[in-house]
Coordinates of C-alpha atoms and ligand atoms in Angstrom, one line a residue:
Chain V
X16 CA 111.6 130.5 95.0
X17 CA 111.4 130.4 91.2
X18 CA 109.5 132.9 89.2
X19 CA 109.1 132.7 85.4
X20 CA 106.9 132.4 82.4
X21 CA 105.2 129.1 81.6
X22 CA 105.9 127.4 78.3
X23 CA 103.2 124.8 77.9
X24 CA 103.4 121.8 75.7
X25 CA 100.2 119.8 76.0
X26 CA 101.8 116.4 75.3
X27 CA 102.6 113.2 77.1
X28 CA 105.8 111.2 76.7
X29 CA 108.0 114.2 75.6
X30 CA 111.2 112.1 75.3
X31 CA 114.9 112.8 75.5
X32 CA 115.3 112.4 71.7
X33 CA 113.2 115.5 71.2
X34 CA 114.6 117.4 74.2
X35 CA 118.1 117.0 72.8
X36 CA 118.5 114.9 69.7
X37 CA 121.0 112.1 69.5
X38 CA 123.6 113.7 67.2
X39 CA 124.2 116.4 69.8
X40 CA 125.2 113.9 72.5
X41 CA 128.8 114.2 71.7
X42 CA 128.8 117.9 72.7
X43 CA 129.9 118.5 76.3
X44 CA 129.7 122.3 76.3
X45 CA 126.5 123.0 78.3
X46 CA 125.8 126.4 76.5
X47 CA 126.1 124.7 73.1
X48 CA 123.6 122.0 74.3
X49 CA 121.3 124.7 75.4
X50 CA 121.1 126.1 71.9
X51 CA 119.5 122.9 70.7
X52 CA 117.0 122.3 73.6
X53 CA 113.7 120.9 72.5
X54 CA 114.8 121.1 68.9
X55 CA 112.9 117.9 68.0
X56 CA 109.6 119.4 69.1
X57 CA 109.8 123.1 68.6
X58 CA 112.6 124.8 66.7
X59 CA 111.6 128.2 68.1
X60 CA 111.9 127.1 71.7
X61 CA 115.2 128.7 72.5
X62 CA 114.0 132.0 71.1
X63 CA 110.9 132.0 73.2
X64 CA 112.6 131.1 76.5
X65 CA 114.0 133.7 78.9
X66 CA 116.2 133.0 81.9
X67 CA 114.1 131.6 84.8
X68 CA 111.2 130.3 82.7
X69 CA 109.2 127.2 83.5
X70 CA 108.2 124.3 81.2
X71 CA 104.8 122.7 81.6
X72 CA 104.0 119.3 80.1
X73 CA 101.9 116.1 80.4
X74 CA 102.7 112.6 81.6
X75 CA 106.1 110.8 81.5
X76 CA 108.2 113.9 80.7
X77 CA 111.8 113.0 79.9
X78 CA 111.3 109.4 79.0
X79 CA 113.8 107.6 76.8
X80 CA 117.6 107.7 77.4
X81 CA 119.7 108.4 80.5
X82 CA 121.3 111.4 78.8
X83 CA 121.9 114.1 81.4
X84 CA 122.3 116.3 78.4
X85 CA 118.5 116.6 78.5
X86 CA 118.1 118.6 81.8
X87 CA 121.5 120.3 81.1
X88 CA 120.2 121.6 77.7
X89 CA 116.9 122.8 79.2
X90 CA 118.8 124.6 82.0
X91 CA 121.1 126.3 79.7
X92 CA 118.2 127.4 77.5
X93 CA 117.0 129.2 80.6
X94 CA 114.5 126.7 82.1
X95 CA 114.6 126.5 85.9
X96 CA 111.8 124.1 86.5
X97 CA 109.6 121.6 84.8
X98 CA 106.0 121.1 85.9
X99 CA 104.6 117.8 84.6
X100 CA 101.9 115.3 85.4
X101 CA 104.6 112.7 85.8
X102 CA 108.3 112.2 85.0
X103 CA 110.4 109.4 83.7
X104 CA 112.6 108.2 86.5
X105 CA 116.1 108.8 85.1
X106 CA 115.2 112.3 84.0
X107 CA 113.8 113.0 87.5
X108 CA 117.0 111.7 89.2
X109 CA 119.2 113.7 86.9
X110 CA 117.4 116.9 87.6
X111 CA 117.7 116.4 91.4
X112 CA 121.2 114.8 91.7
X113 CA 122.8 117.1 89.2
X114 CA 121.0 120.1 90.6
X115 CA 120.0 121.2 87.1
X116 CA 116.4 122.2 87.5
X117 CA 113.4 121.4 89.7
X118 CA 111.1 118.6 88.5
X119 CA 107.7 119.2 90.0
X120 CA 104.7 116.9 89.7
X121 CA 101.4 118.7 89.4
X122 CA 97.9 117.4 89.3
X123 CA 95.5 117.3 86.4
X124 CA 93.6 120.3 87.7
X125 CA 96.6 122.6 87.9
X126 CA 97.8 121.3 84.5
X127 CA 94.5 122.2 82.9
X128 CA 94.4 125.6 84.6
X129 CA 97.9 126.8 83.6
X130 CA 98.0 128.5 80.2
X131 CA 100.9 129.1 78.0
X132 CA 102.7 132.4 79.0
X133 CA 101.1 132.5 82.5
X134 CA 103.5 133.8 85.1
X135 CA 104.2 131.2 87.8
X136 CA 106.0 131.2 91.1
X137 CA 107.2 127.9 92.6
X138 CA 107.7 127.7 96.4
X139 CA 109.0 124.3 97.5
X140 CA 109.1 125.3 101.2
X141 CA 105.4 125.9 101.2
X142 CA 104.8 123.1 98.6
X143 CA 102.8 125.3 96.3
X144 CA 102.9 126.8 92.8
X145 CA 101.3 130.2 92.5
X146 CA 99.8 131.4 89.2
X147 CA 100.4 135.1 89.3
X148 CA 98.5 135.7 86.1
X149 CA 95.4 133.9 87.1
X150 CA 95.8 134.6 90.8
X151 CA 95.5 131.0 91.8
X152 CA 97.5 128.7 94.1
X153 CA 98.1 125.0 93.3
X154 CA 99.2 122.6 96.1
X155 CA 102.1 120.2 95.2
X156 CA 103.2 117.1 97.0
X157 CA 106.3 117.6 99.3
X158 CA 109.5 116.0 98.1
X159 CA 110.5 112.9 99.9
X160 CA 112.9 113.6 102.8
X161 CA 116.1 112.5 101.1
X162 CA 115.3 114.2 97.9
X163 CA 114.6 117.5 99.7
X164 CA 118.0 117.2 101.5
X165 CA 119.8 116.7 98.2
X166 CA 118.0 119.7 96.7
X167 CA 119.0 121.8 99.7
X168 CA 122.6 120.6 99.5
X169 CA 122.7 121.7 95.8
X170 CA 122.9 118.2 94.3
X171 CA 124.1 114.8 95.3
X172 CA 127.8 115.5 95.0
X173 CA 127.4 118.2 97.8
X174 CA 125.3 116.0 99.9
X175 CA 126.9 114.2 102.8
X176 CA 124.9 111.5 104.6
Chain E
X25 CA 111.2 89.0 99.1
X26 CA 111.6 88.9 95.4
X27 CA 115.0 88.9 93.6
X28 CA 115.2 92.7 93.3
X29 CA 114.4 93.2 96.9
X30 CA 116.8 90.5 98.1
X31 CA 119.7 92.0 96.0
X32 CA 119.0 95.5 97.3
X33 CA 118.6 94.3 100.9
X34 CA 122.0 92.6 100.8
X35 CA 123.7 95.5 99.1
X36 CA 122.4 97.9 101.7
X37 CA 123.2 95.6 104.6
X38 CA 119.6 95.1 105.7
X39 CA 117.8 91.9 106.5
X40 CA 114.7 93.2 104.7
X41 CA 113.6 96.0 102.4
X42 CA 110.1 96.9 101.3
X43 CA 109.1 98.8 98.1
X44 CA 109.2 102.5 98.8
X45 CA 112.2 102.3 101.2
X46 CA 115.0 104.6 100.2
X47 CA 118.4 102.9 100.7
X48 CA 122.0 103.6 100.0
X49 CA 123.3 100.4 98.3
X50 CA 126.8 99.2 97.6
X51 CA 127.5 99.0 93.9
X52 CA 129.4 96.1 92.4
X53 CA 130.0 97.2 88.8
X54 CA 129.8 100.5 86.9
X55 CA 129.9 101.1 83.2
X56 CA 130.4 104.3 81.1
X57 CA 130.5 104.6 77.3
X58 CA 131.7 107.3 74.9
X59 CA 128.7 109.5 75.6
X60 CA 128.2 109.1 79.3
X61 CA 132.0 108.8 80.0
X62 CA 132.9 112.3 78.9
X63 CA 129.7 113.5 80.7
X64 CA 131.0 111.9 84.0
X65 CA 134.5 113.3 83.5
X66 CA 133.0 116.7 83.0
X67 CA 131.2 116.4 86.4
X68 CA 134.5 115.3 88.1
X69 CA 136.3 118.3 86.5
X70 CA 133.6 120.6 87.8
X71 CA 134.3 119.2 91.3
X72 CA 138.0 120.1 90.8
X73 CA 137.1 123.6 89.8
X74 CA 135.3 123.9 93.1
X75 CA 138.5 122.8 94.9
X76 CA 137.8 119.1 95.4
X77 CA 140.6 117.3 93.5
X78 CA 139.7 113.8 92.5
X79 CA 142.9 111.8 93.0
X80 CA 141.5 108.3 92.8
X81 CA 138.2 106.5 92.2
X82 CA 136.6 104.0 94.5
X83 CA 137.6 100.8 92.8
X84 CA 139.1 100.8 89.3
X85 CA 138.6 97.0 88.9
X86 CA 134.8 97.4 89.2
X87 CA 134.6 100.0 86.4
X88 CA 134.5 99.3 82.7
X89 CA 134.4 101.4 79.6
X90 CA 133.0 100.9 76.1
X91 CA 133.2 102.8 72.9
X92 CA 130.0 102.3 71.0
X93 CA 127.8 105.4 70.2
X94 CA 130.1 107.4 68.0
X95 CA 132.6 104.9 66.8
X96 CA 134.4 104.6 64.4
X97 CA 135.0 108.2 65.4
X98 CA 132.3 110.2 63.6
X99 CA 134.0 113.5 63.6
X100 CA 136.6 115.6 65.4
X101 CA 134.4 116.0 68.6
X102 CA 133.7 112.3 68.8
X103 CA 137.4 111.6 68.3
X104 CA 138.3 114.0 71.0
X105 CA 135.9 112.4 73.4
X106 CA 137.6 109.0 72.8
X107 CA 141.0 110.7 73.6
X108 CA 139.4 112.0 76.8
X109 CA 138.2 108.5 77.8
X110 CA 141.5 107.0 77.1
X111 CA 143.3 109.5 79.3
X112 CA 140.7 108.9 82.0
X113 CA 141.1 105.2 82.1
X114 CA 144.9 105.5 82.1
X115 CA 144.9 108.1 84.9
X116 CA 142.7 106.0 87.2
X117 CA 144.0 102.6 86.2
X118 CA 140.8 101.3 84.6
X119 CA 142.0 98.2 82.7
X120 CA 138.7 97.0 81.3
X121 CA 138.4 99.5 78.5
X122 CA 137.0 98.0 75.2
X123 CA 138.7 100.2 72.5
X124 CA 137.5 99.9 69.0
X125 CA 140.1 98.5 66.6
X126 CA 141.8 96.7 69.4
X127 CA 140.1 93.3 69.5
X128 CA 136.9 92.8 71.4
X129 CA 134.6 95.9 71.6
X130 CA 131.0 96.7 70.9
X131 CA 127.7 97.9 72.3
X132 CA 128.0 98.2 76.1
X133 CA 124.9 96.1 77.0
X134 CA 125.8 93.3 74.7
X135 CA 129.4 93.3 76.1
X136 CA 128.0 93.2 79.7
X137 CA 126.8 89.7 79.1
X138 CA 129.0 88.5 76.2
X139 CA 132.0 89.2 78.4
X140 CA 130.3 88.4 81.7
X141 CA 131.3 91.9 83.0
X142 CA 128.5 91.6 85.5
X143 CA 127.5 88.6 87.5
X144 CA 124.3 87.2 89.0
X145 CA 123.3 88.8 92.4
X146 CA 125.3 92.0 91.7
X147 CA 124.2 95.7 91.8
X148 CA 125.2 97.2 88.4
X149 CA 124.9 100.9 87.5
X150 CA 125.5 101.9 83.9
X151 CA 125.6 105.3 82.3
X152 CA 122.9 104.3 79.7
X153 CA 119.2 103.7 80.0
X154 CA 119.3 100.2 78.5
X155 CA 121.5 99.0 81.3
X156 CA 118.3 97.1 82.3
X157 CA 119.4 94.5 79.7
X158 CA 121.9 92.9 82.0
X159 CA 119.2 92.0 84.6
X160 CA 118.5 88.9 82.6
X161 CA 121.6 87.5 84.3
X162 CA 119.8 87.7 87.7
X163 CA 121.4 91.0 88.8
X164 CA 120.0 94.4 89.7
X165 CA 121.0 96.5 86.6
X166 CA 119.8 100.1 86.2
X167 CA 120.8 103.1 84.1
X168 CA 121.7 106.5 85.5
X169 CA 122.9 109.9 84.5
X170 CA 126.4 111.5 84.7
X171 CA 126.1 113.0 88.2
X172 CA 124.9 109.7 89.7
X173 CA 127.6 107.7 88.0
X174 CA 130.2 110.2 89.1
X175 CA 129.0 109.7 92.7
X176 CA 129.3 106.0 92.3
X177 CA 132.8 106.3 91.0
X178 CA 133.7 108.4 94.1
X179 CA 131.8 106.5 96.8
X180 CA 130.9 103.0 95.5
X181 CA 127.3 103.4 96.5
X182 CA 124.2 105.3 95.5
X183 CA 120.6 105.9 96.7
X184 CA 117.7 103.8 95.4
X185 CA 114.1 103.8 96.1
X186 CA 113.2 100.1 96.4
X187 CA 110.9 99.5 93.5
X188 CA 107.6 97.7 93.4
X189 CA 107.9 94.6 91.1
X190 CA 105.5 93.7 88.3
X191 CA 105.7 90.0 87.4
X192 CA 105.1 88.7 83.9
X193 CA 104.5 85.0 83.7
X194 CA 105.1 83.8 80.2
X195 CA 103.4 80.4 79.8
X196 CA 103.3 77.9 77.0
X197 CA 105.5 76.8 74.2
X198 CA 107.2 79.4 71.9
X199 CA 105.8 78.9 68.4
X200 CA 108.1 79.0 65.3
X201 CA 108.7 82.5 64.1
X202 CA 108.0 84.1 67.5
X203 CA 110.8 85.7 69.3
X204 CA 111.3 87.5 72.6
X205 CA 111.0 90.7 70.7
X206 CA 107.4 89.9 69.8
X207 CA 106.7 89.1 73.4
X208 CA 108.0 92.4 74.8
X209 CA 106.4 94.5 72.0
X210 CA 103.1 92.8 72.9
X211 CA 103.6 93.6 76.6
X212 CA 104.5 97.3 75.9
X213 CA 101.5 97.5 73.5
X214 CA 99.1 96.2 76.1
X215 CA 100.4 98.3 79.0
X216 CA 101.9 101.4 77.5
X217 CA 105.3 103.1 77.8
X218 CA 105.0 104.3 81.4
X219 CA 103.3 101.5 83.3
X220 CA 106.7 100.4 84.7
X221 CA 107.9 103.9 85.7
X222 CA 109.9 103.6 89.0
X223 CA 109.2 99.8 89.1
X224 CA 111.0 96.6 88.5
X225 CA 109.7 94.2 85.8
X226 CA 110.4 90.5 86.4
X227 CA 109.8 87.7 83.9
X228 CA 109.2 84.1 84.8
X229 CA 107.4 81.0 83.4
X230 CA 108.1 78.1 81.1
X231 CA 108.7 80.2 78.0
X232 CA 111.5 82.0 79.9
X233 CA 113.0 78.7 81.1
X234 CA 113.0 77.4 77.6
X235 CA 114.4 80.4 75.8
X236 CA 118.1 80.9 75.1
X237 CA 119.9 83.4 77.3
X238 CA 120.4 85.8 74.4
X239 CA 116.6 86.0 73.9
X240 CA 116.1 86.8 77.6
X241 CA 118.2 89.9 77.1
X242 CA 115.8 91.2 74.5
X243 CA 113.0 91.1 77.1
X244 CA 115.0 92.9 79.9
X245 CA 116.4 95.4 77.3
X246 CA 113.0 96.7 76.4
X247 CA 111.8 97.0 80.0
X248 CA 113.4 100.5 79.6
X249 CA 110.6 101.2 77.0
X250 CA 108.1 100.4 79.8
X251 CA 109.8 103.1 81.9
X252 CA 111.1 100.4 84.3
X253 CA 113.9 101.0 86.8
X254 CA 115.2 97.5 86.1
X255 CA 114.2 94.3 84.3
X256 CA 115.2 91.0 85.9
X257 CA 114.9 87.2 85.6
X258 CA 115.7 84.7 88.4
X259 CA 119.0 82.9 87.5
X260 CA 118.8 79.2 86.6
X261 CA 121.0 76.5 85.2
X262 CA 121.2 78.3 81.8
X263 CA 122.4 81.5 83.5
X264 CA 125.1 79.6 85.3
X265 CA 126.3 77.8 82.2
X266 CA 126.3 81.1 80.2
X267 CA 128.5 82.7 82.8
X268 CA 130.8 79.6 83.2
X269 CA 131.4 79.4 79.5
X270 CA 132.7 83.0 79.6
X271 CA 134.3 83.1 83.1
X272 CA 135.0 79.6 84.4
X273 CA 136.5 81.0 87.6
X274 CA 133.8 83.6 88.4
X275 CA 132.4 83.6 91.9
X276 CA 128.9 84.8 92.5
X277 CA 125.9 84.6 94.7
X278 CA 122.9 83.0 93.2
X279 CA 120.0 85.1 94.5
X280 CA 116.5 84.0 93.6
X281 CA 113.0 85.1 94.5
X282 CA 111.5 83.5 97.6
X283 CA 108.5 81.3 96.9
X284 CA 106.3 83.6 99.0
X285 CA 107.6 86.8 97.4
X286 CA 105.2 89.7 96.9
X287 CA 104.5 91.5 93.7
X288 CA 102.7 94.7 92.9
X289 CA 100.9 93.0 90.0
X290 CA 101.1 89.7 88.2
X291 CA 100.2 89.3 84.5
X292 CA 100.0 86.0 82.6
X293 CA 100.7 85.6 78.9
X294 CA 100.3 82.5 76.8
X295 CA 103.0 82.7 74.2
X296 CA 101.4 80.0 72.0
X297 CA 98.8 82.6 71.0
X298 CA 101.3 85.3 69.9
X299 CA 101.8 86.5 66.3
X300 CA 104.8 88.4 64.9
X301 CA 104.3 92.0 66.1
X302 CA 105.6 95.4 64.9
X303 CA 105.5 98.7 66.8
X304 CA 104.5 101.5 64.4
X305 CA 105.8 105.0 64.4
X306 CA 106.3 106.8 66.8
X307 CA 106.0 104.8 69.9
X308 CA 107.1 101.3 71.0
X309 CA 103.5 100.9 72.4
X310 CA 101.8 101.5 69.0
X311 CA 101.6 97.9 68.0
X312 CA 99.9 95.7 65.5
X313 CA 100.5 92.3 64.0
X314 CA 102.9 92.3 61.1
X315 CA 100.1 91.0 58.8
X316 CA 97.9 94.0 59.7
X317 CA 100.5 96.4 58.2
X318 CA 101.8 94.2 55.3
X319 CA 100.9 96.9 52.9
X320 CA 103.5 99.3 54.3
X321 CA 106.4 99.7 51.9
X322 CA 109.9 100.2 53.4
X323 CA 113.1 101.8 52.2
X324 CA 115.5 100.1 54.6
X325 CA 115.8 97.0 56.9
X326 CA 118.1 97.4 59.8
X327 CA 119.6 94.6 61.9
X328 CA 121.6 96.1 64.7
X329 CA 121.7 97.4 68.3
X330 CA 121.8 95.9 71.8
X331 CA 118.3 94.7 71.3
X332 CA 118.6 92.9 67.9
X333 CA 122.1 92.1 66.9
X334 CA 123.2 89.4 69.2
X335 CA 124.3 86.1 67.7
X336 CA 120.9 84.5 67.9
X337 CA 119.3 87.5 66.3
X338 CA 121.7 87.3 63.3
X339 CA 121.1 83.6 63.1
X340 CA 117.3 84.0 63.1
X341 CA 117.5 86.6 60.3
X342 CA 120.0 84.6 58.3
X343 CA 117.7 81.5 58.3
X344 CA 115.1 83.6 56.5
X345 CA 117.5 85.4 54.1
X346 CA 119.4 82.3 53.1
X347 CA 119.6 82.0 49.3
X348 CA 117.3 85.0 48.8
X349 CA 117.7 88.7 47.8
X350 CA 116.7 91.8 49.7
X351 CA 114.5 94.2 47.8
X352 CA 115.5 97.2 49.9
X353 CA 118.6 98.6 51.6
X354 CA 119.7 96.0 54.2
X355 CA 122.1 97.0 56.9
X356 CA 123.6 94.5 59.3
X357 CA 125.7 95.6 62.3
X358 CA 126.7 92.8 64.7
X359 CA 126.6 94.1 68.3
X360 CA 130.1 93.1 69.2
X361 CA 133.3 92.1 67.5
X362 CA 133.1 88.6 69.0
X363 CA 129.6 88.2 67.5
X364 CA 130.8 89.6 64.2
X365 CA 133.6 87.0 64.2
X366 CA 131.3 84.1 65.0
X367 CA 128.9 85.1 62.3
X368 CA 131.7 85.2 59.9
X369 CA 133.1 81.8 60.8
X370 CA 129.6 80.2 60.7
X371 CA 128.8 81.6 57.2
X372 CA 126.1 84.1 58.3
X373 CA 128.0 87.0 56.7
X374 CA 128.0 85.2 53.4
X375 CA 124.2 84.8 53.6
X376 CA 123.8 88.5 54.4
X377 CA 126.1 89.6 51.6
X378 CA 124.5 87.3 49.1
X379 CA 121.2 88.9 50.0
X380 CA 122.7 92.2 49.2
X381 CA 123.3 93.6 52.7
X382 CA 126.0 96.0 53.7
X383 CA 127.7 94.8 56.9
X384 CA 129.0 97.5 59.3
X385 CA 131.2 97.4 62.3
X386 CA 129.7 97.1 65.8
X387 CA 128.3 100.6 66.7
X388 CA 125.2 102.2 68.1
X389 CA 125.3 104.4 65.0
X390 CA 122.0 104.5 63.3
X391 CA 120.0 103.1 66.3
X392 CA 120.2 106.6 67.9
X393 CA 120.2 108.4 64.6
X394 CA 123.8 109.5 65.0
X395 CA 125.7 108.1 62.0
X396 CA 126.3 105.0 59.8
X397 CA 123.0 105.0 58.0
X398 CA 120.6 107.6 59.3
X399 CA 117.2 108.0 57.7
X400 CA 116.1 110.8 55.3
X401 CA 112.8 112.7 55.5
X402 CA 109.9 110.4 54.8
X403 CA 112.1 107.2 54.6
X404 CA 110.6 104.1 56.2
X405 CA 112.7 101.7 58.1
X406 CA 111.9 98.3 59.8
X407 CA 114.4 97.8 62.5
X408 CA 115.5 95.3 65.2
X409 CA 116.2 98.3 67.6
X410 CA 114.1 99.4 70.6
X411 CA 112.9 103.0 70.0
X412 CA 111.0 104.7 67.3
X413 CA 110.3 108.2 68.7
X414 CA 110.3 111.0 66.2
X415 CA 113.8 111.5 64.8
X416 CA 115.3 108.6 66.7
X417 CA 116.9 107.0 63.6
X418 CA 117.3 110.2 61.6
X419 CA 115.1 112.9 60.2
X420 CA 112.1 113.8 62.5
X421 CA 109.8 113.0 59.6
X422 CA 111.3 109.5 59.0
X423 CA 109.4 106.5 60.2
X424 CA 110.6 103.4 62.1
X425 CA 108.8 100.2 62.6
X426 CA 110.2 98.1 65.4
X427 CA 110.2 94.3 64.9
X428 CA 112.0 91.0 65.5
X429 CA 115.0 90.0 63.4
X430 CA 112.8 87.5 61.5
X431 CA 110.2 90.1 60.7
X432 CA 112.9 92.5 59.5
X433 CA 114.5 89.8 57.3
X434 CA 111.2 88.8 55.8
X435 CA 110.3 92.5 55.2
X436 CA 113.6 93.0 53.4
X437 CA 112.8 90.2 51.0
X438 CA 109.4 91.6 50.1
X439 CA 110.2 95.3 50.3
X440 CA 107.1 95.6 52.6
X441 CA 106.4 94.8 56.2
X442 CA 106.1 91.0 56.1
X443 CA 105.1 88.3 58.6
X444 CA 108.0 85.7 58.3
X445 CA 105.3 82.9 58.1
X446 CA 104.3 84.4 54.7
X447 CA 107.7 83.9 53.0
Ligands
SF4_19 S1 122.3 100.2 70.4 FE1 120.8 101.8 70.5 S2 119.7 101.3 72.4 FE2 121.5 100.1 72.5 S3 123.0 101.3 73.7 FE3 123.3 101.8 71.5 S4 122.0 103.6 71.1 FE4 121.3 102.7 73.0

């Protein structure tokens, strides 16, 4: 179960170049990467985020490059889950296989309902997101079987077939 | 089955697969570069910290390494990463390591075909999103992150969800001044940057049959900008000759789509009708014809990257620049050392220098806004690269127009975005 404050960016196609800009790709220290998370979109991002918080965004979140620096930077900035209308595929894989954070697809209704700074709770066992501020519950699609197993194992490297 | 399905079925030891099936497939080739390599090594070191010492990798002969994003070493961190890569390849016996300053090297995706590192029918995983490029050889080529690549290095296999395939039939004769870049920008403009998400994009038709191999790679390269898992083209005689020229002894399986193959969607294009296209800031889907934006003044023309610095790209630009002078900063960075050398021998570099260009070593450099010519605030660039998101080539308030090498060359001559037919 994840509980945290929502940081909502009402934008589609938030790409890896804004999540962690190219010049930082040579950095391998995750905490250092975390200091530059979302720098291309919002320079105040890391000051706003507390450990355990949740990012909310539109369609095709994480499009662009295959850099695993993107979910790593978000995680080390404190983000534990991203709720988006849809995800770019490599970003999605990286989140799951690297066990960095939970990528959760939400529908348009939930997306419109969630406001910036709402307190949310994610429950992937019951397949729901609860909005504690607004006292509402949003249903989410269950993860495909293999993906759920990889999440439960704590990432692909811990998963044995 | 179509070619993507047939390759994945074979690699996962099944007689059939359907889109949506999740399979563990055997991988034939893996690539890491100077950004993803250190990332993968970090993942392996994490494993060691947790008590799982990695003594060997699954098959050192199937792994290859490039140095392209931050070379020549940009700073101390980049230099250290190269040392880390060097130690890694020595420790695990990886011989195919293309080091800069030691003969052939260059941008990973260009090397993948220029050196025939990957063969038709293979499953190829690269630690870079434009790994899709190599699919023009008739292989399944897809990009992944560090953890996935580390898994492949350990186990030689990885999970895939079999993608639905979208087929683009490119009909008609390719008119003068139209290149594969115009075709793919048109497709992305018509369909958006996420229509290919989780899917395969396959190209077919007489325009594909008639185009040189190097042009085909421009199409598959930018399937990444459609969000696609892989881009692919059925191999033909040209594919075979291209591989044979590079590796006469190579053995490979020629896998082609069945005549009754199923597709998620089929789109037909008539290339005769195409005009030179540009993608305006800040999305590859934000297209218009070059003529529609011919009032846009530029500060820089960039010919580089895995998309637009292959030999045929340089040749196309040189034909327009020959005997003329550029009005703006013109930067030319051949994609590999072999292409650089060939351009030199055939006089292309003279043409570029006479036009006023600076010629740089093969590197990703400015394509990802990292070094070697990044853009300042408010600067406008017309570029043969593949992405123009905010900040991609430098300052977040710089602007990049994506275009074919011929449009970039013509624009350099006028100092404004220019249709090459208007020179
Ligand atoms: S040239 Fe650009 S797009 Fe190609 S691999 Fe390098 S950074 Fe990526």
